[in-house]
Coordinates of C-alpha atoms and ligand atoms in Angstrom, one line a residue:
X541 CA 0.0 0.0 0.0
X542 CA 1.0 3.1 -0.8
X543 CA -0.3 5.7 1.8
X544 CA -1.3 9.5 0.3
X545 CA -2.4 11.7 3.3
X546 CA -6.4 11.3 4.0
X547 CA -6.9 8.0 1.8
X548 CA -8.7 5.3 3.1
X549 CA -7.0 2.3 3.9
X550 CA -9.6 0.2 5.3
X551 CA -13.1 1.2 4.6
X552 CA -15.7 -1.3 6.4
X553 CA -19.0 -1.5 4.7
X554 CA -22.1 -2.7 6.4
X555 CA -20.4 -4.9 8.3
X556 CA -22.9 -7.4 10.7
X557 CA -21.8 -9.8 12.9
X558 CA -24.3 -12.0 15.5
X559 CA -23.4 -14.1 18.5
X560 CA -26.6 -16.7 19.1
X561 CA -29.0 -13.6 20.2
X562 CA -26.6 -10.8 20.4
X563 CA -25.8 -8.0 17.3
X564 CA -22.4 -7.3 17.9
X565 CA -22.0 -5.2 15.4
X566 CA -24.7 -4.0 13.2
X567 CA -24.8 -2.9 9.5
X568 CA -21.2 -0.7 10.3
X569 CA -19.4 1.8 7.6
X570 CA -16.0 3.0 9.1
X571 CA -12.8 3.9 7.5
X572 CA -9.4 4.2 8.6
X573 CA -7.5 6.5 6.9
X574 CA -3.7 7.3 6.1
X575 CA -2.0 9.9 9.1
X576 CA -4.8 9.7 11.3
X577 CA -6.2 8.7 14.7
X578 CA -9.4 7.4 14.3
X579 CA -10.9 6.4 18.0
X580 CA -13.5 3.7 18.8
X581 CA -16.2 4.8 21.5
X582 CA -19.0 3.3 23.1
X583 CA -20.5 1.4 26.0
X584 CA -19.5 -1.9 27.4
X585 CA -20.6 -4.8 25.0
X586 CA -21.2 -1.6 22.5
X587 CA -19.4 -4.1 19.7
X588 CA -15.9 -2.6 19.3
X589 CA -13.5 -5.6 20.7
X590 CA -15.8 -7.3 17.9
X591 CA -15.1 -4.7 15.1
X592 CA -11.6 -4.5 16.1
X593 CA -11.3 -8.2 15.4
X594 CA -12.8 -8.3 12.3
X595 CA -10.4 -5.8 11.0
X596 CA -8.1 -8.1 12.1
X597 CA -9.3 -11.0 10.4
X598 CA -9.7 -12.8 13.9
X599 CA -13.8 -12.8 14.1
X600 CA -15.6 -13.7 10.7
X601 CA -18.2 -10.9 9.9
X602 CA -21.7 -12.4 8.9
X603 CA -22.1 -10.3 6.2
X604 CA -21.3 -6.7 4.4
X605 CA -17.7 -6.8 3.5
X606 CA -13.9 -5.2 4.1
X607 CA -11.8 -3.0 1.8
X608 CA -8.5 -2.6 1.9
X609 CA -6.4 -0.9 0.2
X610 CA -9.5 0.0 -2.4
X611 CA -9.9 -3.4 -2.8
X612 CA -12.0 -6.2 -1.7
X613 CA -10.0 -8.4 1.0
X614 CA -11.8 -11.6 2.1
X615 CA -9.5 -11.9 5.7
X616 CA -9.6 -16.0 6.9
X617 CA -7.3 -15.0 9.5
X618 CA -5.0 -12.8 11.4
X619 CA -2.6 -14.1 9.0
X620 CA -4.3 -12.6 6.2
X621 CA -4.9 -9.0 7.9
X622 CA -1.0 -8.8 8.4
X623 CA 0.0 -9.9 4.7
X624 CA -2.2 -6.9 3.8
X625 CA -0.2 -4.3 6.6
X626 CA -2.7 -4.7 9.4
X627 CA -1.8 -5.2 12.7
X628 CA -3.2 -5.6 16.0
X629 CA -2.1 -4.6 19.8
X630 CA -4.3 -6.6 22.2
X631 CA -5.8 -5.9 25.7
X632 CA -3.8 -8.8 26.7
X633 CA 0.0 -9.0 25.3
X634 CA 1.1 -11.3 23.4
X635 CA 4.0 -11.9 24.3
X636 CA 6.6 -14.7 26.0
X637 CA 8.5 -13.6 29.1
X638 CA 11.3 -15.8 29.0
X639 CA 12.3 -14.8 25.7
X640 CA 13.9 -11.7 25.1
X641 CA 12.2 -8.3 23.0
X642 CA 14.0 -10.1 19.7
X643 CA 13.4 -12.8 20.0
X644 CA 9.4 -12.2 20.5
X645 CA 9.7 -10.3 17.8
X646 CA 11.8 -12.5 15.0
X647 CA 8.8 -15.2 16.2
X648 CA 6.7 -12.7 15.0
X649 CA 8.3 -12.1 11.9
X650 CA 9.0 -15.7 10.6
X651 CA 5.2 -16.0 10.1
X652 CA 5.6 -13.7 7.0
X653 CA 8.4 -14.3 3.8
X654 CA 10.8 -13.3 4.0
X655 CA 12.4 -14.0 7.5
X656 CA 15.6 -11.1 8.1
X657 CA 18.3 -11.9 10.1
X658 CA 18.6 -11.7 13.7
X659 CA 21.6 -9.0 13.2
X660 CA 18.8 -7.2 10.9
X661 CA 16.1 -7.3 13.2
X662 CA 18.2 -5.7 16.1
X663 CA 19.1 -2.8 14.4
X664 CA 15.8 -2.6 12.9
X665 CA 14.3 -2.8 16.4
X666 CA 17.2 0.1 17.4
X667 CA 16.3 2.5 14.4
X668 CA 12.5 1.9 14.1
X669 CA 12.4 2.5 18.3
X670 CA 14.4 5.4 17.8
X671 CA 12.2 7.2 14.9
X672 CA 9.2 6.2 17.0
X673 CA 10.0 7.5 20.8
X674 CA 9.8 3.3 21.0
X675 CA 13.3 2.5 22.3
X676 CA 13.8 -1.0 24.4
X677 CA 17.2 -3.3 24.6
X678 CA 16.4 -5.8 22.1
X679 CA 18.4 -8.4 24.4
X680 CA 16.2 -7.5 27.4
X681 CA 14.3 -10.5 28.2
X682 CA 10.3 -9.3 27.6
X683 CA 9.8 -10.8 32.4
X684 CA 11.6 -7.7 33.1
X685 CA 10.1 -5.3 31.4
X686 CA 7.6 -2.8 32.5
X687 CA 3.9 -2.8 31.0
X688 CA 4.8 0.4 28.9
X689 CA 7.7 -1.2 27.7
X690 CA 5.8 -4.5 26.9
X691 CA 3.5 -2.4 24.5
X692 CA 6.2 -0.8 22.9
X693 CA 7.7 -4.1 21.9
X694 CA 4.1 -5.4 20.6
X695 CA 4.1 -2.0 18.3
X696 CA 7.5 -2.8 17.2
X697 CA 6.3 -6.0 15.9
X698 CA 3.8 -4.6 13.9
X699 CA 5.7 -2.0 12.6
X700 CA 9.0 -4.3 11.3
X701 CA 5.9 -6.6 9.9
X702 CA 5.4 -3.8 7.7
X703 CA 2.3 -3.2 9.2
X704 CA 0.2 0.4 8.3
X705 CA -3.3 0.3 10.1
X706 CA -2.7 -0.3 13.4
X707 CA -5.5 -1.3 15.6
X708 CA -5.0 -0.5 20.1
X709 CA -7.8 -1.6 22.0
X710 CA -7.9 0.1 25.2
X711 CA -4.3 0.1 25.4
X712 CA -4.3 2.7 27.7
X713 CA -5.9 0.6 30.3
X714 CA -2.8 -0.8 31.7
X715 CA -0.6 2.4 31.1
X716 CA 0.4 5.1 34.5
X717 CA -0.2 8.7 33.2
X718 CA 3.2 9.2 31.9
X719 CA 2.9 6.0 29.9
X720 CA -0.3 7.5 28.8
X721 CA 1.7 10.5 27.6
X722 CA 4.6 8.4 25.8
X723 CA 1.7 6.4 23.9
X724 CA 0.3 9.6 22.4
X725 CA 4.0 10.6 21.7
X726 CA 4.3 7.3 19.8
X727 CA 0.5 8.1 17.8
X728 CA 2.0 11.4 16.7
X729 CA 4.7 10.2 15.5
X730 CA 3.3 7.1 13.1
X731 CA 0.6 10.1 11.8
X732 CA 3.5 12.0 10.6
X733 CA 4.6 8.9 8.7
X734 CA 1.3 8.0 7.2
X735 CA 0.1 5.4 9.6
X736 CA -3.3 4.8 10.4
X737 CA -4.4 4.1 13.8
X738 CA -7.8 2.5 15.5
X739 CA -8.1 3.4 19.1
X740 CA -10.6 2.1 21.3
X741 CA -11.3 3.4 25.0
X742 CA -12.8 4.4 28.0
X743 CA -11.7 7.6 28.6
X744 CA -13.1 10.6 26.9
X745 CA -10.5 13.2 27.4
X746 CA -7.7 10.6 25.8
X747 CA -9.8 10.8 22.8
X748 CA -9.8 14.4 22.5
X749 CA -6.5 14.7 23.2
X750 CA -5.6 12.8 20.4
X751 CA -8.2 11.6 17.8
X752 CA -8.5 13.0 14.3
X753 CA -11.7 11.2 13.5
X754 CA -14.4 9.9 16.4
X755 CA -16.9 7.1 15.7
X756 CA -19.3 6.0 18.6
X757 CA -20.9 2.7 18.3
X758 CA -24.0 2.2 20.7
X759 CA -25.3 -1.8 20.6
X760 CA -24.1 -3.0 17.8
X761 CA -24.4 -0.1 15.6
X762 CA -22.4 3.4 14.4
X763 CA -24.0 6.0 16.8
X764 CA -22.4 8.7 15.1
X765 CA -19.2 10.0 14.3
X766 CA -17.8 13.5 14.7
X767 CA -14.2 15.0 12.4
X768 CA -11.2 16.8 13.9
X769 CA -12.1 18.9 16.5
X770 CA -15.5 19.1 16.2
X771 CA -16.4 16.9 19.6
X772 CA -17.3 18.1 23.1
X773 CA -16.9 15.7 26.0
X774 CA -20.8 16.0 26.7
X775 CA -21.8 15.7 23.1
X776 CA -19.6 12.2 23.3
X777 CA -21.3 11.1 26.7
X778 CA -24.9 12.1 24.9
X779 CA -24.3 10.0 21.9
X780 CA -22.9 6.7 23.6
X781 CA -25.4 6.4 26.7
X782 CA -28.4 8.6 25.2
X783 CA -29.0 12.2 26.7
X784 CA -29.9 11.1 29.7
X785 CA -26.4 9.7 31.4
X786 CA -24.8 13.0 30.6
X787 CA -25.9 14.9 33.7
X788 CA -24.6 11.7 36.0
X789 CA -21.0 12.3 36.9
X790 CA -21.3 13.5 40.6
X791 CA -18.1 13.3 42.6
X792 CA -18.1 14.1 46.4
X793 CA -16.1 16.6 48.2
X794 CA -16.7 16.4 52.0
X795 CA -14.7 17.0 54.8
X796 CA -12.8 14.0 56.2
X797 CA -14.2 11.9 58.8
X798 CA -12.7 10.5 62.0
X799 CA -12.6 6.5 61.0
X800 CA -14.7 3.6 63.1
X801 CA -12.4 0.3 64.9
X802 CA -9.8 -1.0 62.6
X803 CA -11.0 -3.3 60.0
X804 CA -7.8 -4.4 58.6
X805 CA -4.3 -3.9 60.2
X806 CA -0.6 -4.8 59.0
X807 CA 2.3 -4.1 61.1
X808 CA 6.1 -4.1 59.5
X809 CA 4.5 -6.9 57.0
X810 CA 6.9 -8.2 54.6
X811 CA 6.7 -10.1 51.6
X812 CA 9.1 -12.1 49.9
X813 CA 9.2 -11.8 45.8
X814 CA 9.9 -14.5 43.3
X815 CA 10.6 -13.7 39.2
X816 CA 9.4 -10.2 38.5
X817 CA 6.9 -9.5 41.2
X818 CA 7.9 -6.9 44.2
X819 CA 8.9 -7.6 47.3
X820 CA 6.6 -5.6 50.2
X821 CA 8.9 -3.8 52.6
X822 CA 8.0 -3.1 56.1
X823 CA 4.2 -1.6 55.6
X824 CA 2.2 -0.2 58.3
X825 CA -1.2 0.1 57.5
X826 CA -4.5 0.3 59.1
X827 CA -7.9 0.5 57.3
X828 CA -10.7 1.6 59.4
X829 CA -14.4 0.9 59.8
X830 CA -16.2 3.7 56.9
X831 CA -13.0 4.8 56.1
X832 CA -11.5 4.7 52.3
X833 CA -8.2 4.0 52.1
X834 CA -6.4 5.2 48.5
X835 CA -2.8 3.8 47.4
X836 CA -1.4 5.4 44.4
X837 CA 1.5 3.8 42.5
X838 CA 2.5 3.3 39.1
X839 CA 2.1 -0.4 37.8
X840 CA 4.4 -2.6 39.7
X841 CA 4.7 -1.0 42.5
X842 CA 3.6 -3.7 44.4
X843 CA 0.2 -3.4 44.2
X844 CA -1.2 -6.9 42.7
X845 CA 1.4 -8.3 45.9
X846 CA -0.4 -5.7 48.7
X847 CA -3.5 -7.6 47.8
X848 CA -3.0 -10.8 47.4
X849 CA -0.6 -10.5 50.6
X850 CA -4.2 -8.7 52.3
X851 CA -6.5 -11.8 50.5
X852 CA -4.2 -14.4 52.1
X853 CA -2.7 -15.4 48.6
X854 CA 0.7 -14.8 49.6
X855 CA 2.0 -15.3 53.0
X856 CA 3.7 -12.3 55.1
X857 CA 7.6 -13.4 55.5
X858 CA 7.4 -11.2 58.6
X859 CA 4.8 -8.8 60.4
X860 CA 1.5 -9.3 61.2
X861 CA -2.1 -9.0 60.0
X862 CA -5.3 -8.3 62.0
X863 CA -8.9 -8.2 60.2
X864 CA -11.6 -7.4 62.2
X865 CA -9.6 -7.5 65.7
X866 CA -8.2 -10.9 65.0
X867 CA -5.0 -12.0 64.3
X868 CA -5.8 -13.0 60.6
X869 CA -1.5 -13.7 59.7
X870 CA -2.3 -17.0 58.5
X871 CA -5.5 -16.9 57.5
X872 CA -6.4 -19.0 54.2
X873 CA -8.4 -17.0 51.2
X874 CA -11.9 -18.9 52.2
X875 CA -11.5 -17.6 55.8
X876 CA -10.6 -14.2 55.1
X877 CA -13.5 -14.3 52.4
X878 CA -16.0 -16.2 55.1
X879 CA -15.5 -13.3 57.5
X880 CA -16.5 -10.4 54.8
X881 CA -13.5 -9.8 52.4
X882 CA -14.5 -9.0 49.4
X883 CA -11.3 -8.9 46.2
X884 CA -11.7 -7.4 43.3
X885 CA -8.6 -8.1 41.1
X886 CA -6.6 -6.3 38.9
X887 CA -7.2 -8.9 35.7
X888 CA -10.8 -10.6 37.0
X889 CA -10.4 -13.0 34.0
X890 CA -7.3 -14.2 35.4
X891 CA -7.6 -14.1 39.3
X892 CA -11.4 -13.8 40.4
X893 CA -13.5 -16.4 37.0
X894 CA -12.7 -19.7 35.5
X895 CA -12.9 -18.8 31.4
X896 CA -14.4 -22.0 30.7
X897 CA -17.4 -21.9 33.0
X898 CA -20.6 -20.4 32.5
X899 CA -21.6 -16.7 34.1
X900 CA -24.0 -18.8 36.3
X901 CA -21.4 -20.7 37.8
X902 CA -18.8 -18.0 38.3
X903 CA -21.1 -16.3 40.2
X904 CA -21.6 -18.8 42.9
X905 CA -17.9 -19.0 42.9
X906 CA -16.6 -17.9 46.4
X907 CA -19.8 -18.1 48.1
X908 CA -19.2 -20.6 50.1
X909 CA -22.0 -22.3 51.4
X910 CA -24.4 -19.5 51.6
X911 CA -26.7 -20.4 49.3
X912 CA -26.8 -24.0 49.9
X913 CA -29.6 -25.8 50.9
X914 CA -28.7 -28.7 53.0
X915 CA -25.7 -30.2 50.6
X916 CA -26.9 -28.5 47.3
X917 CA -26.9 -24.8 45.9
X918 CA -29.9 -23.3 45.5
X919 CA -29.4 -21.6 42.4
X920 CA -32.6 -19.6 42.3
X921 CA -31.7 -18.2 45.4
X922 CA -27.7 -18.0 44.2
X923 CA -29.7 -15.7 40.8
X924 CA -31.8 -13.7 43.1
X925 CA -29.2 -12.6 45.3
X926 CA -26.7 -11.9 42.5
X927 CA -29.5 -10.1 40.4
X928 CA -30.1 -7.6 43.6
X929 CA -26.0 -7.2 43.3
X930 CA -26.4 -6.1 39.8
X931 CA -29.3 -3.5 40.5
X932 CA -28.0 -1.9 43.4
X933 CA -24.9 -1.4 40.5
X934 CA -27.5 -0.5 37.8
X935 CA -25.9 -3.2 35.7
X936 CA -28.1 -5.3 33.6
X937 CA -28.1 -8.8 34.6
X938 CA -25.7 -10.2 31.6
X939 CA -27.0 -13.7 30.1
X940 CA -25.8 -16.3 32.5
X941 CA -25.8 -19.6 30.8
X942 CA -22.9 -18.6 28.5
X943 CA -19.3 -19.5 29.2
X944 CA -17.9 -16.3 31.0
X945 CA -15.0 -15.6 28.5
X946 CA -17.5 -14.8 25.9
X947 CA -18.6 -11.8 28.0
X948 CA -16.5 -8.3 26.5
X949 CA -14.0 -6.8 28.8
X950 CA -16.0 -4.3 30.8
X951 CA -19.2 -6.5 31.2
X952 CA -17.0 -9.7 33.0
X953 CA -15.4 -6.6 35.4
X954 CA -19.3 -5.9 36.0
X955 CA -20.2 -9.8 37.0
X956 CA -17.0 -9.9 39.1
X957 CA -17.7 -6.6 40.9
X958 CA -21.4 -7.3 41.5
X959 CA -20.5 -10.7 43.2
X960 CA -17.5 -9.1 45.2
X961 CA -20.0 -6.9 46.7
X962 CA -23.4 -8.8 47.1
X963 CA -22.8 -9.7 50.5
X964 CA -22.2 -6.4 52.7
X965 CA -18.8 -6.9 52.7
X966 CA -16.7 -5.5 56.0
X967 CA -13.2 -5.0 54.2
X968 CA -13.6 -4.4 50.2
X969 CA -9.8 -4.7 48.4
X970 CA -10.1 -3.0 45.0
X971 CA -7.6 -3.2 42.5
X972 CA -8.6 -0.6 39.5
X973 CA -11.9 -1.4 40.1
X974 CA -13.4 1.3 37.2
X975 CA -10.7 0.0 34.8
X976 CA -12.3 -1.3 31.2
X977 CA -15.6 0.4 32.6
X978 CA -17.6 2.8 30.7
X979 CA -18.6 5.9 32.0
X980 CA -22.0 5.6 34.0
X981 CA -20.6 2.4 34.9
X982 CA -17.7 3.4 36.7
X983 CA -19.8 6.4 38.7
X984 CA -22.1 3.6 40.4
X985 CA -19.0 1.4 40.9
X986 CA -17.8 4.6 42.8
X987 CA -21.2 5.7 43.9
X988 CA -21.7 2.0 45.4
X989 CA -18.2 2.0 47.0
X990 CA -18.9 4.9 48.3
X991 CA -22.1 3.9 50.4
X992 CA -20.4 0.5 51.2
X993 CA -17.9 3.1 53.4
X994 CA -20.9 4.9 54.4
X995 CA -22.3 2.0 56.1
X996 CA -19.5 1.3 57.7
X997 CA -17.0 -0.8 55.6
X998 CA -13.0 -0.6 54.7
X999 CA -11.9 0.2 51.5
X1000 CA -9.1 0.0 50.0
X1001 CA -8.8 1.6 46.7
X1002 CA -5.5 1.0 44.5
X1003 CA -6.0 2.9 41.0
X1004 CA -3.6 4.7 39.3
X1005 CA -6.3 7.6 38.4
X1006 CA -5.3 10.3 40.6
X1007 CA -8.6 11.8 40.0
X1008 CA -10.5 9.2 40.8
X1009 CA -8.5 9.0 44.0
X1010 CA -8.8 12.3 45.1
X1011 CA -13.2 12.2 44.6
X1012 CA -13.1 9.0 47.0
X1013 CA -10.3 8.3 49.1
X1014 CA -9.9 9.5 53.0
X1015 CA -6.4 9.3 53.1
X1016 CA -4.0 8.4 50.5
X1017 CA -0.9 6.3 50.6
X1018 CA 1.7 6.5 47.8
X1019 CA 3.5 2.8 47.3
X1020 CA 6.8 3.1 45.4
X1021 CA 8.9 0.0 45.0
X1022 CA 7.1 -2.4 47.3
X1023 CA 7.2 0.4 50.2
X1024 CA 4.6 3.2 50.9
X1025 CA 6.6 6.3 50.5
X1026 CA 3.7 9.2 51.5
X1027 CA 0.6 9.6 53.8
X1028 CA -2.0 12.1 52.9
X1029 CA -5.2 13.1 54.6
X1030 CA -8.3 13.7 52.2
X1031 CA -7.5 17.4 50.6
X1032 CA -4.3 17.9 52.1
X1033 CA -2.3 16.8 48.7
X1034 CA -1.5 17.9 45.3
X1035 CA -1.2 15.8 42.6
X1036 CA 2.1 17.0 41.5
X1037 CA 3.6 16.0 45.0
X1038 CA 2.2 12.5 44.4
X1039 CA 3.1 11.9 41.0
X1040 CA 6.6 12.4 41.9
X1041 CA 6.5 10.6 44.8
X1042 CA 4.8 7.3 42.4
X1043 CA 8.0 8.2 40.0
X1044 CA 10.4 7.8 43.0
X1045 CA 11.6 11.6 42.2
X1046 CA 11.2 12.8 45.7
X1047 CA 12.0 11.6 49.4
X1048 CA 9.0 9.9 51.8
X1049 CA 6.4 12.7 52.7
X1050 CA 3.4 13.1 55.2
X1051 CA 0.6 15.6 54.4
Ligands
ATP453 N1 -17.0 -14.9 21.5 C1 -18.2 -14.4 21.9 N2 -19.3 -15.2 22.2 C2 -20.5 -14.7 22.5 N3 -20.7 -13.4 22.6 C3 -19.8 -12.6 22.4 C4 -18.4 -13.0 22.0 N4 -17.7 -11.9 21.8 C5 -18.4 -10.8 22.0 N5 -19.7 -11.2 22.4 C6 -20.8 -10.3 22.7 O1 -20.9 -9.3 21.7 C7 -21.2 -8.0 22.4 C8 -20.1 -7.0 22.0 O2 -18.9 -7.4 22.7 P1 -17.5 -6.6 22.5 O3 -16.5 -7.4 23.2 O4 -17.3 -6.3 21.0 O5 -17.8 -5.3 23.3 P2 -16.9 -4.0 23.6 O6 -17.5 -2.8 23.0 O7 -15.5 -4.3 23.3 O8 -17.1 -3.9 25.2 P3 -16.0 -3.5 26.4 O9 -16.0 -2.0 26.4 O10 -16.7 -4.0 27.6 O11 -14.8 -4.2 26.1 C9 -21.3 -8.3 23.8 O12 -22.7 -8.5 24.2 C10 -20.5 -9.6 24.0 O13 -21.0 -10.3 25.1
MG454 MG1 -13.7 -4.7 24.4

């Protein structure tokens, strides 16, 4: 292909694809064009996971058809997308981390004649990470490397495959702010060049930051679309919930309050690290009855370990752990759930729903034996209680006999988060819990977290959205490097103080 400014690339035409009862995606027109951004919006289960992967040639479309190039291209397979310069960065990497950034990438590469040499390929990783702002040690083994480095190698790919549309969904999701930053450094860069660029997410203000061209799919179907700079963050809202959602953002800003009994203490706990996961150093930390607790940290801080080390996934190498005035040290997972724990994970697929069981069962998963009836589960009962979960989220009650992997990103985050929290939980652990969520979403994740606190629960809020942080938490701990580095009560900090304190830039503070 031969990129002039503002052609199309890809042009999609009427494109329909149906799972059993479900419309995906609907009748959709959409081109990608040459030196622009082009950014996917919509809803949870709004269809653009499924678009993406059409593009891709991963998900067959049931009808209308794909043009590429100005032509006709019948796409079988990924395969078939990448011969034709199309590439794809998934929500989950695909990477292997034993083997180092090359040789991920010559894997890569030897799927499409013809195969350079290795010596080629490092100094093609070198130059192409230099033009891009995409620099990584090709030698580095891929276990080391941070998450913004991982996506940088799985755009390098694409780009030494010669790819020119390259499709991101949500790619942001994973990223710290300044990763956020470097990523729209890297999407000005490839624009320059001719590139074209698909980018699906969450966030509204990322899309105008950086999007040429906005399309907004609502169930299935192109909502509307809006050119360069022609988009306001309400007109966006509008369009992908209907008019309605766009008053709902409240956020609270009340004075602290003096917290309840403990609910959850650790005293000098320590935590031993294997492989690339961070060792916990010495943390003191006490989580009090109606009291939100907020830890900001850039990804690997030692977050995933502070909650499985709280959950009883991980055992404390020294220190001690008290839930609910007990001495909870050695505690297994089912007791610490038993007693009112409630987890909600950083990758729910992963940690928190087995892919190849049905929603129905998932959601009985973890609770014990409270909806059994003598030796069996009563699974009207397990239904009714989950379904009261769901409204007091304002989720809708997904289907429940399909197997849970088939469920899009945001909507399996919903069916973990509304079983978390059916039960009046006394300590809720949250791990990005708005993460993948659309917008109204998120608020009654927030809005429900925020009345679990009110009625007398722990939180413990981990997100990397300082915002977010700032509307909910009472008092805000900053982890750097497995160690909390700052204490802040509720209004007393600034983000700039905390950002450098997640980047390690400045010494331990107290506000
Ligand atoms: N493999 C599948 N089997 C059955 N249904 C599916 C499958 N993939 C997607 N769906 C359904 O198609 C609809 C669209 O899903 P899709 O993943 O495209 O949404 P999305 O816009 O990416 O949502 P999110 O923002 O939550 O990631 C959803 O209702 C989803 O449950
Ligand atoms: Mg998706």
């Amino acid at each position: 292909m031969s990129p002039e400014a503002g052609a199309p690339l890809v042009e999609v035409r009427g494109v329909t694809r149906r799972y059993g009862p479900v419309l995906a995606n609907d009748r959709i027109d959409l081109e990608l064009r040459a030196g622009e951004v082009h950014a996917l919006l919509g809803e949870n289960g709004a269809g653009k996971s499924t678009l993406s992967k059409i593009i891709y040639g991963f998900v067959r479309p049931d009808a209308g058809e794909l043009r590429v190039g100005g032509r006709p291209a019948a796409l079988r397979s990924p395969r078939d997308a990448r011969a034709l310069g199309i590439g794809m960065v998934f929500q989950d990497f695909m990477l292997i981390p034993a083997l180092s950034v090359l040789e991920n990438i010559a894997l890569f590469l030897t799927d499409l004649p013809p195969v350079p040499s290795r010596r080629a390929v490092a100094g093609r990783i070198r130059a192409q990470g230099e033009r891009f702002g995409l620099a990584v040690d090709p030698d580095a083994p891929v276990r080391q490397l941070s998450v913004g480095d991982r996506q940088k190698v799985e755009i390098l790919k694409l780009l030494l495959a010669q790819a020119r549309v390259l499709i991101f969904d949500e790619p942001t999701k994973v990223l710290a702010p300044h990763e956020v930053d470097a990523l729209f450094r890297v999407f000005a860069a490839l624009k320059a060049e001719g590139y074209s660029i698909l980018f699906i997410t969450h966030k509204l203000r990322e899309v105008l930051r950086c999007a040429d061209r906005i399309t907004v799919l609502r169930r299935g179907r192109v909502a509307g679309g809006f050119g360069p700079s022609e988009a306001r963050e309400e007109d966006l809202v509008a369009m992908m919930f209907g008019a309605r959602e766009a008053e709902a953002q409240a956020r609270t800003e009340e004075a602290p309050r003096a917290p309840g009994a403990p609910v959850l203490e650790l005293r000098s706990a320590c935590c031993a690290a294997a492989g690339s996961e961070t060792a916990l150093r010495d943390l003191d930390l006490c989580i009090g009855q109606g009291e939100i607790v907020g830890v900001a940290g850039v990804s690997g801080s030692g977050q995933k370990e502070l909650g499985d080390l709280i959950l009883g996934l991980r055992p404390l190498a020294s220190g001690g752990k008290r839930f609910l005035g007990a001495d909870a040290s050695r505690w297994s997972i089912a007791r610490m759930r038993e007693q009112g724990c409630a987890f909600i994970p950083e990758d729910p697929l992963a940690m928190a729903a087995v892919a190849g069981m049905s929603v129905r069962e998932n959601l009985a998963l973890g609770t014990g034996r409270r909806y059994h009836k003598g030796a069996r589960l009563d699974w009207r009962a397990l239904e009714a209680g989950m379904a009261a979960s769901f409204q007091a989220l304002a989720f809708p009650v997904p289907p429940l006999d399909p197997p849970i992997a088939a469920l899009s990103g945001g909507n399996l985050q919903r069916v973990v988060i509304a079983r978390e929290m059916a039960h009046a939980p006394r300590l809720i652990v949250a791990l990005y819990p708005t993460r993948g969520l659309d917008v109204p979403s998120a608020a009654s994740v927030r809005a429900l977290l925020l009345r679990a606190r009110d009625g007398g629960a722990g939180v413990l809020l981990i997100s990397e959205d300082l915002e977010e942080l700032a509307g909910m938490a009472d008092r805000l701990l900053v982890l750097f490097a497995g160690a909390i580095r700052g204490e802040f009560r509720r209004g007393a900090w600034q983000a700039e103080a905390v950002g450098r304190l997640m980047t390690g830039s400045m010494a331990a503070a107290r506000g």
